[in-house]
XYZ file of C-alpha atoms in Angstrom:
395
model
C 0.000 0.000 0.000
C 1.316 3.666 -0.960
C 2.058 5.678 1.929
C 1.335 8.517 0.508
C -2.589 8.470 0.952
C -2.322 5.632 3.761
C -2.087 8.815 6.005
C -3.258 12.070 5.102
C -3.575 15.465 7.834
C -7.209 15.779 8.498
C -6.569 19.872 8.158
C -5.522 19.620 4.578
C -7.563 16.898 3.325
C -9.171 17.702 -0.074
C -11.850 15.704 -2.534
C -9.121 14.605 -4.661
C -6.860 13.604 -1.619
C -9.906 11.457 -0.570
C -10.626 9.879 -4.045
C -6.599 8.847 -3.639
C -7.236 7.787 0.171
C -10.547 5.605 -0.513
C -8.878 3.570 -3.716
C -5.364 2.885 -1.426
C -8.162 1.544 0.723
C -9.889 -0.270 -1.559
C -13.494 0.850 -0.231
C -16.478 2.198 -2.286
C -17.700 5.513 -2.923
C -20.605 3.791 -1.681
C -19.406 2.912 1.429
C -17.297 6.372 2.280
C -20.955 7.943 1.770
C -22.447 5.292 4.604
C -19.381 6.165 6.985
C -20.181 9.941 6.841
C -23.692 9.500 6.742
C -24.184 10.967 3.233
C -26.073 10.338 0.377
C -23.533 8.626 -2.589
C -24.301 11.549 -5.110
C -24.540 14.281 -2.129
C -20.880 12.260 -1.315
C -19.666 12.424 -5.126
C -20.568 15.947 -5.973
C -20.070 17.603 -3.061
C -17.406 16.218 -1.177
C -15.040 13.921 -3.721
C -15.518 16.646 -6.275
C -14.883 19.322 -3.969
C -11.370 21.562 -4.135
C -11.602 22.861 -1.138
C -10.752 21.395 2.922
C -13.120 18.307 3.372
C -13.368 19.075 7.354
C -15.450 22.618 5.805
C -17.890 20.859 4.826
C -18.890 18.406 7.246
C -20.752 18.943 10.721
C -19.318 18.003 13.980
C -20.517 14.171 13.608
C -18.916 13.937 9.939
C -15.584 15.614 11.183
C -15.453 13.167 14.023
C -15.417 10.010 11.683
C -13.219 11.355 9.068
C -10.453 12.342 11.354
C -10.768 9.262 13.089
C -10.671 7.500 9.421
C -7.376 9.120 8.595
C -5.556 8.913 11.447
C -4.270 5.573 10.142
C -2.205 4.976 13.230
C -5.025 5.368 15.702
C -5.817 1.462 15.282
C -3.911 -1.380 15.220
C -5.383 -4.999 15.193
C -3.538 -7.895 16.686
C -4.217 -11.768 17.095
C -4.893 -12.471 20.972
C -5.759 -16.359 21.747
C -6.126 -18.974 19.004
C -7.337 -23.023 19.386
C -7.092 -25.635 16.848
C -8.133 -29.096 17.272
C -7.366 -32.259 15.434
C -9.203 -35.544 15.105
C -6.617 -37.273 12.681
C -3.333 -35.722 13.337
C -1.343 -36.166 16.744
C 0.451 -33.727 19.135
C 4.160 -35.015 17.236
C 2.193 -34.191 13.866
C 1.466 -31.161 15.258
C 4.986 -30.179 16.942
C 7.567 -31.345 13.665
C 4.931 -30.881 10.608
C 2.035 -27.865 11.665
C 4.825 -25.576 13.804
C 8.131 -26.814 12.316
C 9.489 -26.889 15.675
C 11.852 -29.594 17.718
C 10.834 -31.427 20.652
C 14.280 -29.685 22.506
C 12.118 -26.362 23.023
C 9.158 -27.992 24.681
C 8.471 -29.796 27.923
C 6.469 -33.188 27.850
C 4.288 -34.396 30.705
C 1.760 -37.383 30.785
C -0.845 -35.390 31.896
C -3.590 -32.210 29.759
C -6.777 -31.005 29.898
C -9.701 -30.951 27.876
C -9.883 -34.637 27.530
C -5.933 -35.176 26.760
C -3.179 -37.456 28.075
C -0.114 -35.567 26.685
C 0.921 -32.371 27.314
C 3.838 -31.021 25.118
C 4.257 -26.983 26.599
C 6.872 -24.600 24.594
C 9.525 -23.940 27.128
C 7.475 -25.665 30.189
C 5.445 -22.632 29.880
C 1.445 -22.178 28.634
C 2.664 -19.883 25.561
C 2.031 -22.397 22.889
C 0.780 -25.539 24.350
C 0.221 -29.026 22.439
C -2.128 -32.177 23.576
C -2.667 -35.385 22.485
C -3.752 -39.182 23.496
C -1.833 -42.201 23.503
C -3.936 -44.524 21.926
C -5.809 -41.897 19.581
C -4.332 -39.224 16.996
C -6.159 -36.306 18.112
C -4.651 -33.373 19.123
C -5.074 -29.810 20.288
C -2.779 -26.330 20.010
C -3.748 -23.574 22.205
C -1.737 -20.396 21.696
C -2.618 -17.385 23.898
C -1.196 -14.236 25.009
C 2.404 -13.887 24.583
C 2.555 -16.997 22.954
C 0.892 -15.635 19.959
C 3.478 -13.183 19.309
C 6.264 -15.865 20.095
C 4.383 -17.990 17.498
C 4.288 -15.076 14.944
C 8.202 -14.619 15.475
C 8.512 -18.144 14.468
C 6.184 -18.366 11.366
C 8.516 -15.166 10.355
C 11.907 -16.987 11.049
C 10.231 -20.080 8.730
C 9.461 -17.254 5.965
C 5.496 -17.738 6.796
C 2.751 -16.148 8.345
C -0.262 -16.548 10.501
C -2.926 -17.209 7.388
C -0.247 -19.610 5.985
C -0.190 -21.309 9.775
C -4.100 -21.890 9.276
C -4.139 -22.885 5.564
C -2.371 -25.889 6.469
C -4.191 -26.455 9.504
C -7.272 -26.366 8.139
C -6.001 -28.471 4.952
C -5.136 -31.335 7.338
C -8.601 -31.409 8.900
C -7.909 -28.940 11.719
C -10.957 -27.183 13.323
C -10.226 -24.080 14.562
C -12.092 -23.974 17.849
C -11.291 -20.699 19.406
C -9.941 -17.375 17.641
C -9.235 -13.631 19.531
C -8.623 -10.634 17.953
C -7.911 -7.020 19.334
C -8.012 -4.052 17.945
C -5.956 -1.436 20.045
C -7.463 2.605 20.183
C -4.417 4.647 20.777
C -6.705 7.411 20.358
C -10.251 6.620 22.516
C -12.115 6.767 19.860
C -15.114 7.045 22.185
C -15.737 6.131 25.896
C -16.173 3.196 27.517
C -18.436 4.994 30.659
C -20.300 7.162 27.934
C -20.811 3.537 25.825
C -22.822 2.769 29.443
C -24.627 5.631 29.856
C -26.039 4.634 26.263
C -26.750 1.234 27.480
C -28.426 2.306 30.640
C -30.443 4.621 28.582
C -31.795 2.569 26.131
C -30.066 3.400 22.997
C -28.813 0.148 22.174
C -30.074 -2.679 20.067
C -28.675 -5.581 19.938
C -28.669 -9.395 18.867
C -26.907 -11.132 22.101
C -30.115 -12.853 24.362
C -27.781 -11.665 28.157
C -27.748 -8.219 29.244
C -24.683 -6.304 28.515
C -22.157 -6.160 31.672
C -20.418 -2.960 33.329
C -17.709 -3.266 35.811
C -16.050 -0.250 36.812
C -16.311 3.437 37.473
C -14.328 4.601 34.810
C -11.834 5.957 36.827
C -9.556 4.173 38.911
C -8.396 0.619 37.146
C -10.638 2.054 33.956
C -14.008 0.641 32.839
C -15.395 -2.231 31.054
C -17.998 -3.720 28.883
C -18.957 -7.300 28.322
C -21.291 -8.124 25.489
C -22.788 -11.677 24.992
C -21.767 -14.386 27.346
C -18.405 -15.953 27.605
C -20.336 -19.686 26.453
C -21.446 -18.273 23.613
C -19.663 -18.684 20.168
C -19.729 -14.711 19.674
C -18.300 -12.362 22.417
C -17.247 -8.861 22.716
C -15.123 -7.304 25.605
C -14.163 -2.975 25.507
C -11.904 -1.650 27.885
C -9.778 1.407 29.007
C -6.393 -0.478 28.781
C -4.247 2.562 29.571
C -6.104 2.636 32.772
C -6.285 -1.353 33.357
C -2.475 -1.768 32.827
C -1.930 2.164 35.120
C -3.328 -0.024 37.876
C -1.347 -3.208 37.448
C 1.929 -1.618 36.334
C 1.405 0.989 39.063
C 2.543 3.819 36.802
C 0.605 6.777 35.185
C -1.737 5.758 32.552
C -0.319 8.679 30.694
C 2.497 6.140 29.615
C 0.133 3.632 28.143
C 0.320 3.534 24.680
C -2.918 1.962 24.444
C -5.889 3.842 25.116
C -9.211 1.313 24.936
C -8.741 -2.112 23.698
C -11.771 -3.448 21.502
C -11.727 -7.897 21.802
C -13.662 -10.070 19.751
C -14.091 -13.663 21.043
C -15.246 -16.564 18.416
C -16.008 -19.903 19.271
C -16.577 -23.247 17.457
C -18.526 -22.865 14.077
C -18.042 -18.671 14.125
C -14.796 -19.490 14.896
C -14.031 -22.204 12.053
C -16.005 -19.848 9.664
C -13.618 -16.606 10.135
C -10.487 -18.449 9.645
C -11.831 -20.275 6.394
C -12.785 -16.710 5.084
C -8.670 -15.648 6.383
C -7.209 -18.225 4.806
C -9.008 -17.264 1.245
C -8.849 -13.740 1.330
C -6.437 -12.705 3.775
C -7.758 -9.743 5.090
C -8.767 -9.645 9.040
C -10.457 -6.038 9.767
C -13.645 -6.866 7.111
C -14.315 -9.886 8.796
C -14.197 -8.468 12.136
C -16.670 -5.202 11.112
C -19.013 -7.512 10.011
C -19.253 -9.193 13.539
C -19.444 -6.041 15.472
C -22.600 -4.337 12.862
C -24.560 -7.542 12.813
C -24.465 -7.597 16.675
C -24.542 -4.018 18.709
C -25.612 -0.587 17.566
C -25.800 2.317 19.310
C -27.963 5.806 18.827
C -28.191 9.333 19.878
C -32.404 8.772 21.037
C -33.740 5.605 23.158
C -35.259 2.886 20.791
C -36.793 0.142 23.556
C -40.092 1.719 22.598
C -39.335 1.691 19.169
C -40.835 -0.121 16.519
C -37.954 -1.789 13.948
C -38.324 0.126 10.786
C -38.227 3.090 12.803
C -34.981 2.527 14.402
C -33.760 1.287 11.073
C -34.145 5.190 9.959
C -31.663 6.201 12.527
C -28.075 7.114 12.088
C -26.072 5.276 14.756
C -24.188 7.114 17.879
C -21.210 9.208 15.676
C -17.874 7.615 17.707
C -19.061 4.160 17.040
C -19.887 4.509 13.166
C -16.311 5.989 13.661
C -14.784 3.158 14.874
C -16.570 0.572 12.654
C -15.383 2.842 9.648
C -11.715 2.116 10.887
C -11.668 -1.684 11.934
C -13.574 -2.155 8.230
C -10.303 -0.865 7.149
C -7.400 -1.288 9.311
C -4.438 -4.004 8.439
C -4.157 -6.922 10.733
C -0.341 -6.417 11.718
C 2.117 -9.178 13.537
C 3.709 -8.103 16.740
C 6.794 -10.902 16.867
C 8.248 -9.841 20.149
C 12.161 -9.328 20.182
C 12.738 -12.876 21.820
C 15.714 -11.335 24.069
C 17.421 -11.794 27.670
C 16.758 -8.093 28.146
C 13.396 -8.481 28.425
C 14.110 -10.949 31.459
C 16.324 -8.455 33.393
C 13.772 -6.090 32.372
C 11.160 -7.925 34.630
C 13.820 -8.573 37.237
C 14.595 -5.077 37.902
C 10.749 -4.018 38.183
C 9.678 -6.976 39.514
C 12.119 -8.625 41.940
C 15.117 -6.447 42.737
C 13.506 -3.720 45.030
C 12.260 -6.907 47.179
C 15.826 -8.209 47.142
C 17.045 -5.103 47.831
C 15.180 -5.026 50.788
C 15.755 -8.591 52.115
C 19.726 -7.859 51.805
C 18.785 -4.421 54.110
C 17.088 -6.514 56.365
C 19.422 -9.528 56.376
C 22.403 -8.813 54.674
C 24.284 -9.313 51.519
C 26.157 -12.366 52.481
C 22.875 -13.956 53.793
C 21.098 -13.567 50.376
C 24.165 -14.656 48.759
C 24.256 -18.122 50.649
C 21.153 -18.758 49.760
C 21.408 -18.037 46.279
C 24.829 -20.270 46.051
C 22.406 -22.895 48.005
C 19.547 -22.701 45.836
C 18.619 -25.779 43.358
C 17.136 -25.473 39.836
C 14.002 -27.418 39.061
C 13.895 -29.751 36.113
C 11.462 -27.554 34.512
C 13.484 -24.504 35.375
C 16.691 -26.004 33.688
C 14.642 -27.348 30.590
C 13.684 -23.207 30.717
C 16.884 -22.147 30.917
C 18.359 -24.158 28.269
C 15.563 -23.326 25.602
C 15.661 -19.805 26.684
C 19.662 -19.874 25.517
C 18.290 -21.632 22.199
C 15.804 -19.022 20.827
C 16.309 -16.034 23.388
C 13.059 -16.762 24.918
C 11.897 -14.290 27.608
C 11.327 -16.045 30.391
């Protein structure tokens, strides 16, 4: 994709720089009229055809969506969780053939869950975790969390990617059971309190049967909304992440590059579904919008009292059609972490050192150093220690 439209300055943004914008994006003039809440001709003649400043001509609502639509960086979308089970392959299958991995970087145990015998765990740890049976060859790969971006560094040292990772999957019978996504707001693109006060007011429809869930005040360890239920095969969780991770990391949430975090959970069928349609087209954020219009909208007026065709006349709540405009459009990106010891002494000097420091205050250096000298490595701490020295894990 050109950079040269991929990011234009709202305050300078022309007709013609739009025309340029919308075909980099591949969208419509159709659809750029539905995100601004035009008509197409009222879209084509005045607005694409336009010399002048596009923000002149829009109200508040319009100027909302299309700075949020070319702020390119104000969205990024990242794979979160991912489950893949097997009924004809097993956990070696899916170890030397699906991952192109050795059995030297993970730790086996004759014990799982979900029905399995054999655990095989990358590194003893639950970043990418295998199972199988003894006397069957079914298997299962979960891969959550930091594992996903471990797994994308891998995929990228093999010269593949993650849509190559589920073509083969799925072309060896593999049903993809669980798949997260998250799109990260670096720029709030609305509210997660005001996104209640909507709720608790009534302007909301929506296709989950359960209630949608607040926790929070919005202020202190940031708010968040649940919609659908966590047994379901669709699920949606917003949050303010800044705030979550201000909490946790006990820093200010100024410092958080991540401002609300958007997750989309799919399960079983939905879930099998959206990685067919990745594996043939190969575009994520499309897939994704189509999830979150089919199942919430939000509106400026209440609508429980309203009959259907009569809500169907109303333009939705301005910073959500702003946000579905940009995860219609924004690139699903790998985040490969930089597998490196310096993240490890990164965590040790947050983490443990003032504690040590504080034990050696209390009793001494030579204390803590005797029982360092005296302490004993675990099996599963060596096994850690030597695959950690094989592919710079952080552990």
């Amino acid at each position: 994709m050109s950079e040269k439209y991929f990011k234009l300055d709202y305050e300078t943004t022309t007709g013609v720089d739009l025309v340029a914008f919308r075909q980099e994006l591949e969208l419509t003039q159709a659809q750029m009229a539905l995100f601004l809440n035009v008509s197409r001709p009222t879209y084509i003649n005045k607005i694409e055809r336009s010399d002048e400043v596009i923000a002149r001509l829009l109200n508040a609502d319009q100027r909302h969506t299309l700075r949020v639509l070319l702020n390119a960086d104000g969205m990024s979308l990242w794979l979160d969780y991912l489950s893949i089970s097997f009924k004809m392959r097993t956990a070696e299958w899916l170890v030397k053939t699906l991952l192109q991995s050795g059995y030297d970087l993970f730790i086996q145990r004759d014990s799982g869950r979900f029905g399995y015998s054999i655990t095989y765990a990358f590194a003893g740890q639950a970043f990418i975790t295998v199972y199988g049976k003894k006397d069957a060859p079914e298997s299962l790969i979960t891969v959550s969390g930091q594992g996903i971006r471990i797994l994308e560094n891998m995929l990228m040292q093999q010269d593949r990617n993650i849509f190559d990772f589920l073509s083969l999957a799925l072309d060896n019978g593999g049903h993809v059971t669980r798949i997260d996504y998250a799109f990260n707001d670096m720029e709030r693109i609305f509210n997660i309190f005001d996104l209640y006060k909507i709720v608790e007011a009534k302007r909301y429809t929506q296709k989950f049967r359960s209630e949608p869930t607040f926790i929070g005040n919005g202020q202190s360890g940031g708010a968040t909304m649940y919609f659908g239920s966590r047994s379901g095969q669709v699920f949606f969780r917003f949050y303010e992440k800044d705030k979550e991770q201000a909490t946790k990391r006990h820093i200010p949430h100024e410092e958080i590059g991540i401002k609300n975090r958007y997750e989309i959970e799919l399960k079983q069928d939905r879930a099998q579904t959206l990685a067919q349609h990745l594996v043939e087209k190969r575009k994520v954020g499309p897939e994704l919008f189509a999830y979150f219009q089919e199942y919430v909208r939000f509106y400026d007026v209440p609508v429980d009292k309203m009959a259907q065709k009569e809500i169907d006349k109303l333009q939705q709540w301005a910073p959500w059609r702003a946000f579905l405009q940009q995860a219609s459009v924004v690139e699903y990106v790998a985040q490969p972490v930089d597998l490196s010891m310096a993240r490890s002494l990164d965590w040790f000097i947050t983490q443990v050192a003032p504690t040590l420091k504080a034990l050696i205050l209390y009793f001494g250096q030579e204390t803590i150093d005797e029982i360092i000298d005296d302490a004993e490595l675990s099996p599963r701490q060596k096994k850690l220690l030597s695959v950690a020295e094989k592919v710079n894990l952080p552990f």
